[in-house]
CSV table of C-alpha atoms in Angstrom, one decimal:
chain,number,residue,atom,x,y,z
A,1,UNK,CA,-21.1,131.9,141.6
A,2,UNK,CA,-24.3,133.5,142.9
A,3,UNK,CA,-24.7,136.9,143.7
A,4,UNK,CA,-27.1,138.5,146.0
A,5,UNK,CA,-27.6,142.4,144.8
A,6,UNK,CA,-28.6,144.7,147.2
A,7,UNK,CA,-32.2,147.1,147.2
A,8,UNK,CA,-30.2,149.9,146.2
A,9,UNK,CA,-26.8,150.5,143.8
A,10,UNK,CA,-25.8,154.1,143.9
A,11,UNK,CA,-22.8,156.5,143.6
A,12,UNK,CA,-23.7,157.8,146.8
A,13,UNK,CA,-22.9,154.3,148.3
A,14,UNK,CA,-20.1,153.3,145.7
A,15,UNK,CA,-18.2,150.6,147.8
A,16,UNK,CA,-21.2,148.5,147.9
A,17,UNK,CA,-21.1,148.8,143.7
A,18,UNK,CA,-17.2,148.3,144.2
A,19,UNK,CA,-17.6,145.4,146.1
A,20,UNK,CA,-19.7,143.5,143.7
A,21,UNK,CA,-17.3,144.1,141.2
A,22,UNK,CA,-14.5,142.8,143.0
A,23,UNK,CA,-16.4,139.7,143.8
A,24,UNK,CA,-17.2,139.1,140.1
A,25,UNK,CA,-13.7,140.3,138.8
A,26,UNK,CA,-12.1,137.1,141.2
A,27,UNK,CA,-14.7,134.6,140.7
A,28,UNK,CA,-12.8,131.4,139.9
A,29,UNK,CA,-16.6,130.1,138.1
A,30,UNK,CA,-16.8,131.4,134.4
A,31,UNK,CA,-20.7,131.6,135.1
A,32,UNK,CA,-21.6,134.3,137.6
A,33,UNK,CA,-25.7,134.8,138.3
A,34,UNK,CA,-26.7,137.9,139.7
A,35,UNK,CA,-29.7,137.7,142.1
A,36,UNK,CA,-31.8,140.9,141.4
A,37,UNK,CA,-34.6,139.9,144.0
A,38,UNK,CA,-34.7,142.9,146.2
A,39,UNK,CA,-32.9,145.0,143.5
A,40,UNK,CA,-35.4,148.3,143.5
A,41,UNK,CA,-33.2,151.2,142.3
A,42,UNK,CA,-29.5,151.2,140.3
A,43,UNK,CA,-28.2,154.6,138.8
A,44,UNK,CA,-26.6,155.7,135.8
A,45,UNK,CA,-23.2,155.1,137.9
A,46,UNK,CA,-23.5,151.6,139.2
A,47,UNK,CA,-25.1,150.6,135.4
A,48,UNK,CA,-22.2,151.5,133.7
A,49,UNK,CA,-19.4,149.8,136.0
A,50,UNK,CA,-22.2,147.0,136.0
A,51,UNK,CA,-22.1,146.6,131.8
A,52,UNK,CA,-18.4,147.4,131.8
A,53,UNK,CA,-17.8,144.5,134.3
A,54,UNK,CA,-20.3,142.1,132.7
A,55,UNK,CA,-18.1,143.4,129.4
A,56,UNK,CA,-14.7,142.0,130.4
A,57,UNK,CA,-15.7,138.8,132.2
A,58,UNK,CA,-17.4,138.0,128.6
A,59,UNK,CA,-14.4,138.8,126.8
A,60,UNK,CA,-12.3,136.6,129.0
A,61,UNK,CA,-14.9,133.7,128.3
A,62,UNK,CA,-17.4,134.4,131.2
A,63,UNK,CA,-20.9,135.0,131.5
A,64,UNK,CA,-23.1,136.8,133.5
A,65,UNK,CA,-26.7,136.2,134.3
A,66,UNK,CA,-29.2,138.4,136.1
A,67,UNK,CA,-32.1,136.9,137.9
A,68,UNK,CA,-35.1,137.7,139.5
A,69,UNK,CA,-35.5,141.2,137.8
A,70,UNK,CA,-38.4,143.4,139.1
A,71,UNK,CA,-40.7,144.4,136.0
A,72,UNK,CA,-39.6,148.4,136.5
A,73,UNK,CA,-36.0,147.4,136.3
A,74,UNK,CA,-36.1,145.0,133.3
A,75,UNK,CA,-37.7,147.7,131.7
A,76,UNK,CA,-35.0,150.6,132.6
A,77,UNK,CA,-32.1,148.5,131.5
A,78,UNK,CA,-33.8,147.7,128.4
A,79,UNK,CA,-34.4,151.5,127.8
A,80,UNK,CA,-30.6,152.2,128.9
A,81,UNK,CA,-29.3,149.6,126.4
A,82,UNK,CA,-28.4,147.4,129.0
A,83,UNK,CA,-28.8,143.9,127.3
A,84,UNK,CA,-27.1,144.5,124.2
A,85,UNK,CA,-23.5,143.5,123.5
């Protein structure tokens, strides 16, 4: 399944992060890819339900795969732990 993220993922506009969890929590494909393209901001909020959701599809055998990350990004999830398991 690929995923399209949006420019921004904030608390302030939680059903858009809500909605991309839903998609990923019933994806029927054990592979999900996250399209980070026009990704430009995520916050605190949105990176922990993020990690916890990327979390329990790996338990249950999944992966999860982001794509396409700016270099800013990359770098703040790095910082933030993101990338560990």
């Amino acid at each position: 399944m690929h995923i399209q993220l949006p420019s921004r993922l904030t608390a302030r506009q939680y059903w858009v992060a809500l909605g991309l969890v839903s998609k990923i929590n019933q994806a029927d494909e054990s592979e999900i890819v996250l399209d980070a393209t026009h990704l430009k901001f995520i916050d605190p909020f949105c990176l922990s339900l993020l990690a916890s959701t990327g979390s329990d599809h790996s338990r249950s055998g999944g992966t999860i795969r982001l794509i396409n990350l700016s270099g800013s990004i990359s770098s703040y999830l790095s910082r933030m732990d993101f990338f560990q398991q």
